[in-house]
CSV table of C-alpha atoms in Angstrom, one decimal:
chain,number,residue,atom,x,y,z
A,173,MET,CA,38.9,51.8,29.3
A,174,SER,CA,35.1,53.5,30.1
A,175,ASP,CA,31.9,51.8,31.4
A,176,LEU,CA,31.0,50.9,28.0
A,177,GLU,CA,34.2,49.2,26.9
A,178,PHE,CA,34.1,47.0,29.8
A,179,MET,CA,30.8,46.1,29.2
A,180,ARG,CA,31.5,45.4,25.5
A,181,LEU,CA,34.4,43.0,27.0
A,182,ALA,CA,31.5,41.2,29.1
A,183,LEU,CA,29.4,40.8,26.1
A,184,ARG,CA,32.3,38.9,24.1
A,185,LEU,CA,32.8,36.8,26.9
A,186,ALA,CA,29.1,36.0,27.1
A,187,ARG,CA,29.1,35.0,23.4
A,188,ARG,CA,31.6,32.1,24.3
A,189,GLY,CA,28.5,30.2,26.1
A,190,TYR,CA,26.6,30.5,22.7
A,191,GLY,CA,24.5,27.3,22.3
A,192,LYS,CA,25.8,25.8,25.7
A,193,THR,CA,23.9,27.2,28.5
A,194,SER,CA,20.2,26.6,27.8
A,195,PRO,CA,17.9,26.8,29.4
A,196,ASN,CA,19.7,29.3,31.1
A,197,PRO,CA,20.8,32.7,29.5
A,198,VAL,CA,24.4,33.2,28.3
A,199,VAL,CA,26.2,36.0,30.6
A,200,GLY,CA,29.6,37.2,30.8
A,201,ALA,CA,31.0,39.2,33.6
A,202,VAL,CA,34.2,41.4,34.1
A,203,LEU,CA,35.8,42.5,37.5
A,204,VAL,CA,37.5,46.0,37.4
A,205,LYS,CA,39.3,47.6,40.3
A,206,ASN,CA,41.5,50.5,40.1
A,207,GLY,CA,40.8,50.9,36.3
A,208,GLU,CA,42.6,47.3,35.9
A,209,ILE,CA,40.8,44.1,34.9
A,210,ILE,CA,41.4,41.6,37.9
A,211,GLY,CA,38.8,38.8,36.9
A,212,ARG,CA,36.6,37.7,33.8
A,213,GLY,CA,33.8,35.0,33.5
A,214,TRP,CA,31.2,33.6,31.5
A,215,HIS,CA,28.3,31.3,32.2
A,216,ARG,CA,29.6,28.0,30.4
A,217,LYS,CA,26.9,25.5,31.0
A,218,ALA,CA,23.4,25.1,33.0
A,219,GLY,CA,24.4,23.8,36.3
A,220,LEU,CA,27.7,25.2,36.3
A,221,PRO,CA,28.5,28.4,38.1
A,222,HIS,CA,27.2,31.8,36.7
A,223,ALA,CA,29.5,34.4,35.1
A,224,GLU,CA,29.5,36.6,38.3
A,225,ILE,CA,30.9,33.5,40.4
A,226,GLU,CA,33.4,32.6,37.5
A,227,ALA,CA,34.8,36.2,37.6
A,228,LEU,CA,35.1,36.4,41.2
A,229,ARG,CA,37.0,33.0,41.2
A,230,ASN,CA,39.3,34.0,38.5
A,231,ALA,CA,40.2,37.0,40.5
A,232,GLN,CA,40.9,34.9,43.3
A,233,LYS,CA,42.9,32.6,41.5
A,234,CYS,CA,45.0,35.5,40.3
A,235,GLY,CA,45.5,36.7,43.9
A,236,ARG,CA,43.6,39.7,43.5
A,237,SER,CA,40.9,40.8,46.1
A,238,PRO,CA,37.6,41.9,44.6
A,239,ARG,CA,36.7,44.2,47.6
A,240,GLY,CA,36.1,47.6,46.6
A,241,ALA,CA,35.8,46.5,42.9
A,242,THR,CA,33.2,47.4,40.2
A,243,LEU,CA,31.4,44.2,38.7
A,244,TYR,CA,30.3,44.6,34.8
A,245,VAL,CA,27.7,41.9,34.0
A,246,THR,CA,25.5,41.6,30.9
A,247,LEU,CA,22.6,40.6,32.9
A,248,GLU,CA,21.2,41.5,36.2
A,249,PRO,CA,22.5,39.1,39.0
A,250,CYS,CA,20.2,36.2,39.9
A,251,CYS,CA,18.8,36.4,43.4
A,252,THR,CA,17.1,33.4,44.0
A,253,GLN,CA,18.3,29.8,44.7
A,254,GLY,CA,18.1,27.3,41.6
A,255,ARG,CA,20.7,24.8,40.6
A,256,THR,CA,23.5,27.4,42.0
A,257,PRO,CA,23.1,29.8,45.0
A,258,PRO,CA,21.9,33.5,44.1
A,259,CYS,CA,24.9,35.5,42.8
A,260,THR,CA,23.6,38.7,44.6
A,261,ALA,CA,24.7,36.9,48.0
A,262,ALA,CA,28.3,36.2,46.4
A,263,ILE,CA,28.5,39.7,45.3
A,264,ILE,CA,27.8,41.2,48.7
A,265,ALA,CA,30.1,38.7,50.5
A,266,ALA,CA,32.9,39.5,48.2
A,267,GLY,CA,32.7,43.2,49.0
A,268,ILE,CA,32.0,44.6,45.5
A,269,ARG,CA,31.5,48.3,45.5
A,270,ARG,CA,29.6,49.0,42.4
A,271,VAL,CA,27.7,46.8,39.8
A,272,VAL,CA,27.1,47.8,36.2
A,273,VAL,CA,24.5,45.7,34.5
A,274,GLY,CA,23.8,45.6,30.7
A,275,THR,CA,19.8,44.5,31.0
A,276,THR,CA,17.3,43.6,33.6
A,277,ASP,CA,16.3,40.0,34.2
A,278,PRO,CA,13.3,39.4,31.8
A,279,ASN,CA,11.6,37.1,34.5
A,280,PRO,CA,8.8,39.2,35.7
A,281,ARG,CA,9.0,37.5,39.1
A,282,HIS,CA,12.8,38.6,39.4
A,283,ALA,CA,13.1,41.8,37.2
A,284,GLY,CA,14.5,44.5,39.4
A,285,LYS,CA,14.7,42.2,42.5
A,286,GLY,CA,18.4,41.8,41.9
A,287,PHE,CA,19.2,45.7,42.0
A,288,ARG,CA,17.1,46.1,45.3
A,289,ILE,CA,18.9,43.5,47.3
A,290,LEU,CA,22.4,45.0,46.1
A,291,ARG,CA,21.2,48.8,46.8
A,292,ARG,CA,19.9,47.7,50.2
A,293,ALA,CA,23.4,46.3,50.9
A,294,LYS,CA,24.9,49.7,50.1
A,295,ILE,CA,26.1,48.6,46.6
A,296,LYS,CA,25.9,50.8,43.6
A,297,ALA,CA,23.8,49.0,41.2
A,298,ALA,CA,22.7,50.6,37.8
A,299,LEU,CA,22.1,49.9,34.2
A,300,ILE,CA,24.7,50.5,31.5
A,301,HIS,CA,22.5,53.4,30.0
A,302,GLY,CA,21.5,55.0,33.3
A,303,ASP,CA,23.1,58.0,34.6
A,304,GLN,CA,24.4,56.3,37.6
A,305,ALA,CA,26.4,54.0,35.6
A,306,HIS,CA,28.4,57.0,33.8
A,307,ARG,CA,28.9,59.2,36.6
A,308,SER,CA,32.3,58.2,37.9
A,309,LEU,CA,33.7,58.2,34.5
A,310,SER,CA,32.3,61.7,33.7
A,311,ARG,CA,34.2,62.8,37.0
A,312,SER,CA,37.5,61.3,35.8
A,313,ARG,CA,37.3,62.5,32.4
A,314,ALA,CA,36.8,66.1,33.5
A,315,LYS,CA,39.9,65.9,35.4
A,316,SER,CA,41.9,65.5,32.3
A,317,SER,CA,44.0,68.4,31.3
A,318,ASN,CA,45.2,66.9,27.8
A,319,PRO,CA,42.6,68.1,25.1
A,320,ARG,CA,43.7,65.3,22.9
A,321,SER,CA,43.0,62.6,25.6
A,322,ALA,CA,39.9,64.2,26.9
A,323,GLN,CA,36.8,62.4,25.7
A,324,ARG,CA,33.1,63.0,25.9
A,325,ALA,CA,31.6,61.0,28.5
A,326,PRO,CA,29.6,58.2,27.0
A,327,SER,CA,26.0,59.3,26.0
A,328,GLU,CA,23.0,57.5,27.4
A,329,ALA,CA,22.0,56.7,23.6
A,330,ALA,CA,25.4,54.7,23.2
A,331,GLY,CA,24.5,52.7,26.6
A,332,ARG,CA,21.2,52.1,25.3
A,333,ARG,CA,22.5,50.7,22.2
A,334,LEU,CA,25.1,48.3,24.2
A,335,ALA,CA,21.9,47.3,26.5
A,336,GLY,CA,20.0,46.4,23.5
A,337,GLU,CA,22.8,44.1,22.5
A,338,CYS,CA,22.8,42.5,25.9
A,339,THR,CA,19.1,42.1,25.5
A,340,ALA,CA,19.1,40.4,22.0
A,341,LEU,CA,22.1,38.2,22.9
A,342,ASN,CA,19.4,36.2,24.9
A,343,GLU,CA,16.2,36.6,22.8
A,344,ALA,CA,15.5,33.0,22.8
A,345,PHE,CA,15.7,32.8,26.7
A,346,ASN,CA,13.6,36.1,26.9
A,347,GLN,CA,10.9,34.5,24.9
A,348,TRP,CA,10.9,31.2,26.8
A,349,ILE,CA,11.1,32.6,30.3
A,350,VAL,CA,8.2,35.2,29.9
A,351,HIS,CA,5.8,33.2,27.4
A,352,HIS,CA,7.0,29.5,28.3
A,353,THR,CA,7.3,28.9,24.5
A,354,PRO,CA,10.3,28.6,22.2
A,355,PHE,CA,11.8,31.3,20.0
A,356,VAL,CA,11.2,30.3,16.5
A,357,THR,CA,13.6,31.0,13.7
A,358,VAL,CA,12.7,30.0,10.2
A,359,LYS,CA,15.9,29.1,8.2
A,360,ALA,CA,15.9,28.6,4.3
A,361,ALA,CA,18.5,28.6,1.7
A,362,MET,CA,17.1,29.8,-1.8
A,363,THR,CA,17.7,31.4,-4.9
A,364,LEU,CA,17.3,34.8,-5.7
A,365,ASP,CA,13.8,34.1,-6.9
A,366,GLY,CA,13.1,32.4,-3.7
A,367,LYS,CA,13.0,28.8,-4.6
A,368,ILE,CA,14.6,25.9,-2.5
A,369,ALA,CA,14.4,23.1,-5.0
A,370,THR,CA,13.4,22.2,-8.6
A,371,ALA,CA,9.9,20.7,-9.2
A,372,SER,CA,11.5,17.4,-8.8
A,373,GLY,CA,12.6,18.3,-5.3
A,374,ASN,CA,16.4,18.5,-6.3
A,375,SER,CA,17.8,21.0,-3.8
A,376,LYS,CA,21.6,20.0,-3.4
A,377,TRP,CA,23.8,22.9,-2.4
A,378,ILE,CA,21.9,25.9,-3.4
A,379,THR,CA,24.2,28.1,-1.4
A,380,GLY,CA,27.9,27.8,-1.0
A,381,GLU,CA,30.0,26.3,1.8
A,382,GLN,CA,30.2,29.4,4.0
A,383,SER,CA,26.6,29.6,4.2
A,384,ARG,CA,26.2,26.1,5.1
A,385,ALA,CA,28.8,26.9,7.9
A,386,TRP,CA,26.8,29.7,9.0
A,387,GLY,CA,23.7,27.3,8.9
A,388,MET,CA,25.5,24.9,11.2
A,389,LYS,CA,26.4,27.6,13.5
A,390,LEU,CA,22.8,28.5,13.8
A,391,ARG,CA,21.9,24.7,14.7
A,392,CYS,CA,24.5,25.0,17.2
A,393,GLY,CA,22.7,27.9,18.9
A,394,SER,CA,19.2,26.1,19.0
A,395,ASP,CA,17.7,23.6,21.4
A,396,ALA,CA,16.1,21.7,18.5
A,397,ILE,CA,15.5,21.5,14.8
A,398,LEU,CA,12.3,21.2,13.3
A,399,ALA,CA,11.4,19.8,9.8
A,400,GLY,CA,8.2,18.5,7.9
A,401,VAL,CA,8.0,14.7,6.9
A,402,ASN,CA,8.1,15.8,3.3
A,403,THR,CA,11.8,17.0,4.0
A,404,ILE,CA,12.3,13.6,5.3
A,405,LEU,CA,10.9,11.8,2.5
A,406,ALA,CA,12.5,14.0,-0.2
A,407,ASP,CA,16.2,14.6,1.3
A,408,ASP,CA,16.5,12.2,4.4
A,409,PRO,CA,18.6,14.7,6.3
A,410,ALA,CA,20.5,14.1,9.4
A,411,LEU,CA,19.3,17.4,11.2
A,412,THR,CA,22.5,17.3,13.2
A,413,ALA,CA,24.8,20.1,14.0
A,414,ARG,CA,28.1,19.2,12.3
A,415,THR,CA,31.3,21.4,11.8
A,416,ILE,CA,32.0,22.4,8.4
A,417,GLY,CA,35.6,22.4,7.2
A,418,SER,CA,38.1,21.2,4.6
A,419,ARG,CA,38.1,17.7,6.4
A,420,ALA,CA,35.3,15.0,6.2
A,421,GLN,CA,32.3,17.1,7.4
A,422,SER,CA,31.6,14.2,10.0
A,423,THR,CA,32.4,15.9,13.4
A,424,LEU,CA,29.4,16.2,15.6
A,425,ALA,CA,29.5,19.8,17.2
A,426,LYS,CA,26.7,19.0,19.6
A,427,PRO,CA,23.8,16.8,20.2
A,428,ILE,CA,20.6,18.3,19.1
A,429,ARG,CA,17.0,17.7,19.5
A,430,ARG,CA,15.1,16.8,16.0
A,431,ILE,CA,11.5,17.4,15.8
A,432,VAL,CA,9.5,16.0,12.6
A,433,LEU,CA,5.9,17.2,11.9
A,434,ASP,CA,4.4,13.9,10.6
A,435,SER,CA,0.7,14.0,11.2
A,436,LEU,CA,0.3,10.7,9.4
A,437,ALA,CA,3.3,8.8,10.6
A,438,ARG,CA,4.9,8.6,7.0
A,439,THR,CA,8.5,8.7,8.2
A,440,PRO,CA,10.2,5.8,6.9
A,441,LEU,CA,11.9,3.6,9.5
A,442,GLY,CA,15.2,3.6,7.4
A,443,ALA,CA,15.5,7.2,7.6
A,444,ARG,CA,18.3,8.7,9.4
A,445,VAL,CA,16.4,10.5,11.9
A,446,VAL,CA,15.2,7.6,13.3
A,447,SER,CA,17.9,4.9,12.8
A,448,ASP,CA,21.2,6.8,13.3
A,449,ASP,CA,22.9,6.8,16.6
A,450,GLN,CA,21.2,10.2,17.5
A,451,LYS,CA,17.8,8.6,17.3
A,452,ALA,CA,17.1,9.1,21.0
A,453,LEU,CA,17.1,12.6,20.2
A,454,THR,CA,14.4,12.5,17.7
A,455,THR,CA,10.7,13.3,18.3
A,456,ILE,CA,7.9,12.2,15.7
A,457,VAL,CA,4.9,14.5,15.9
A,458,ALA,CA,1.8,12.6,14.7
A,459,SER,CA,-1.7,13.0,15.1
A,460,ARG,CA,-4.7,10.5,15.8
A,461,LEU,CA,-5.2,10.2,12.1
A,462,ALA,CA,-1.9,7.8,11.8
A,463,PRO,CA,-2.1,4.4,11.2
A,464,ARG,CA,-1.7,2.5,14.6
A,465,ARG,CA,0.8,0.2,13.3
A,466,ARG,CA,3.1,2.9,12.0
A,467,LEU,CA,3.0,4.7,15.3
A,468,ALA,CA,3.9,1.7,17.2
A,469,ALA,CA,6.8,1.0,14.8
A,470,LEU,CA,8.1,4.5,15.2
A,471,ALA,CA,7.6,4.5,18.9
A,472,ARG,CA,10.2,1.5,19.2
A,473,ARG,CA,13.0,3.4,17.7
A,474,VAL,CA,12.1,7.2,18.8
A,475,ASP,CA,9.8,9.3,20.7
A,476,VAL,CA,6.3,10.0,19.5
A,477,LEU,CA,4.3,12.6,20.5
A,478,MET,CA,0.4,12.6,19.8
A,479,ALA,CA,-0.6,16.2,18.9
A,480,PRO,CA,-4.1,17.6,18.2
A,481,LEU,CA,-5.0,18.9,14.9
A,482,ALA,CA,-5.2,22.7,14.2
A,483,ARG,CA,-8.8,23.8,14.6
A,484,ARG,CA,-9.1,24.9,10.9
A,485,GLN,CA,-8.6,21.1,9.6
A,486,ALA,CA,-11.2,18.9,9.6
A,487,ALA,CA,-10.5,15.3,10.7
A,488,THR,CA,-10.9,14.0,6.9
A,489,ALA,CA,-9.0,16.9,5.5
A,490,GLU,CA,-6.3,15.8,2.8
A,491,ARG,CA,-3.7,17.6,4.3
A,492,PRO,CA,-3.9,17.3,8.1
A,493,CYS,CA,-2.1,20.2,10.1
A,494,ILE,CA,-0.5,19.6,13.5
A,495,ASP,CA,-1.7,22.3,16.0
A,496,LEU,CA,1.4,24.6,16.1
A,497,GLY,CA,0.6,26.4,19.3
A,498,TRP,CA,-0.1,23.1,21.4
A,499,LEU,CA,3.4,21.9,20.1
A,500,LEU,CA,5.2,25.1,21.0
A,501,ARG,CA,3.6,25.4,24.4
A,502,THR,CA,4.7,21.5,25.0
A,503,LEU,CA,8.3,22.2,23.8
A,504,GLY,CA,8.4,25.1,26.2
A,505,ARG,CA,7.5,22.7,29.2
A,506,GLN,CA,10.3,20.6,28.1
A,507,ASN,CA,12.9,23.3,28.4
A,508,VAL,CA,13.2,24.0,24.5
A,509,THR,CA,14.2,27.5,24.5
A,510,SER,CA,14.7,28.0,20.8
A,511,LEU,CA,13.6,26.3,17.7
A,512,LEU,CA,15.0,26.3,14.3
A,513,VAL,CA,12.6,25.4,11.7
A,514,GLU,CA,14.1,24.1,8.5
A,515,GLY,CA,11.1,22.7,6.6
A,516,GLY,CA,10.0,22.8,3.0
A,517,GLY,CA,7.6,25.7,1.7
A,518,GLU,CA,4.4,24.5,3.5
A,519,VAL,CA,6.0,24.1,7.2
A,520,ASN,CA,8.0,27.4,6.7
A,521,ALA,CA,4.5,29.2,5.7
A,522,SER,CA,2.8,27.5,8.7
A,523,PHE,CA,5.1,29.1,11.1
A,524,LEU,CA,5.4,32.6,9.3
A,525,LEU,CA,1.9,32.9,7.9
A,526,GLY,CA,0.5,31.4,11.2
A,527,GLN,CA,2.2,34.3,13.4
A,528,ARG,CA,4.3,31.3,15.1
A,529,ALA,CA,7.8,32.7,14.0
A,530,HIS,CA,9.8,35.3,15.7
A,531,ARG,CA,12.8,35.7,13.2
A,532,VAL,CA,13.7,34.6,9.7
A,533,ALA,CA,17.3,33.6,8.7
A,534,PHE,CA,17.2,33.6,5.0
A,535,PHE,CA,20.5,32.6,2.7
A,536,TYR,CA,20.1,33.6,-1.0
A,537,ALA,CA,22.6,32.3,-3.6
A,538,PRO,CA,23.2,34.3,-6.7
A,539,LYS,CA,21.3,31.9,-8.9
A,540,VAL,CA,17.8,32.2,-10.5
A,541,LEU,CA,15.9,28.6,-10.8
A,542,GLY,CA,12.5,29.8,-12.3
A,543,GLY,CA,9.5,27.4,-13.0
A,544,ARG,CA,6.0,27.5,-12.0
A,545,ALA,CA,6.4,24.2,-10.2
A,546,ALA,CA,9.7,24.9,-8.5
A,547,ARG,CA,9.3,24.5,-4.8
A,548,LYS,CA,9.3,28.1,-3.0
A,549,GLY,CA,10.9,28.9,0.5
A,550,VAL,CA,7.6,30.0,1.7
A,551,ALA,CA,4.3,28.4,0.2
A,552,GLY,CA,1.1,28.3,1.8
A,553,LEU,CA,-1.9,30.2,0.5
A,554,GLY,CA,-0.1,33.5,0.9
A,555,ALA,CA,-1.3,36.9,1.3
A,556,ARG,CA,-4.5,37.8,-0.6
A,557,ASN,CA,-3.5,41.5,-1.3
A,558,ALA,CA,-0.6,44.0,-0.4
A,559,GLY,CA,-2.2,44.7,3.0
A,560,GLU,CA,-1.6,41.3,4.3
A,561,LEU,CA,2.1,41.2,3.6
A,562,LEU,CA,4.3,39.9,6.6
A,563,GLN,CA,6.6,42.6,7.9
A,564,LEU,CA,10.1,42.3,9.0
A,565,GLN,CA,12.1,44.7,11.1
A,566,ALA,CA,15.4,45.0,12.6
A,567,VAL,CA,16.6,43.9,8.8
A,568,GLN,CA,20.4,43.0,8.6
A,569,TRP,CA,21.8,41.8,5.5
A,570,ARG,CA,25.3,40.2,5.4
A,571,ARG,CA,27.6,38.9,2.7
A,572,VAL,CA,28.5,35.2,3.3
A,573,GLY,CA,30.8,34.0,0.8
A,574,GLY,CA,29.2,34.6,-2.5
A,575,ASP,CA,25.6,34.4,-1.0
A,576,LEU,CA,23.7,36.9,1.1
A,577,PHE,CA,22.3,36.2,4.4
A,578,LEU,CA,19.1,38.1,5.7
A,579,SER,CA,18.5,37.9,9.2
A,580,ALA,CA,15.4,39.8,10.6
A,581,LEU,CA,12.6,39.7,13.3
A,582,VAL,CA,9.0,39.2,12.3
A,583,ALA,CA,6.8,42.3,13.2
A,584,ARG,CA,4.5,41.2,16.2
A,585,GLY,CA,1.0,42.0,15.3
A,586,GLY,CA,0.8,39.4,12.5
A,587,LEU,CA,0.3,40.3,8.7
A,588,LYS,CA,0.4,43.6,7.6
């Protein structure tokens, strides 16, 4: 196996921590000695041992010494004391000879520091796309006398692609640790003409079961789900992360925080988000315009967060808007690294057209709803001309059952 293949294995291990490690990143690690895997590990949960420690313990449990081994890890080893000791110290103590890393620590205070510590300890440490990471492999391949088995040394371009996968794996953590605000994904299930409900609000099962299961997977990978009060009034959703299968759809996959934008405190006391057994995880985001009695009644059941109104909204506006920048900074301070927006057209537009979203996750059913008054997946004022269209990049299409799923990053720099 090559460096790239060992790193791909580390990536697969890292993905086992999906949705379980926040506010820490997901990380995988593989220990290799004399071409043989002697240890594997991944970060399972914040507060538990990191992937490197799990791999070292796995090797020791199997009676294999890590001394002289190569460690493949998807993220630069930590070098500071947190809830757990620094991994660099454990790597040095174990006698690791070489460390190959998928991507550097995005934290500006730590980026590159782990490499420097390891190199001072005479450990070869390099990124997967760097020349040093492939040097030993190139030498071993050059010794091969069998033309059929001889392969080209992995190119730096292939290494960079793999490094990109390692970085994308923690897009939410990367955003949060650098900017102190959550990574925002706007999710919607629509017909081909971009409608999420009829004019009367009927939106039951636009997409198929496989799309709904995929949507639940997105919830499981998020720290919080956000919806607007109109969605609560129309659908009374539970906004929980549940498994989808042939049996009853009632298995709670994980507890997840629920955020409701409700500037006027209109959420009914009987709504599921404020009355079910997960109500302690609900936050109603209200404003000073909300009636005090309504605020007090909601506060007896759930957390109520008083937020300022957006500057463009006057106090007497018919549709007051929460200051989303303030809200995202507040959630970031509360260790929310990833936020899944599942609002109606107005809420979706406020995040997308307000330049507060990072990714879209749109499910399209092979259906056409039509109707001028039908509810749109993205509403708001919209673009005034073609030059103001919101640009998407890194676009990926996937067929999910009978539906199409679009995942794409929102181009930085706003409307184009």
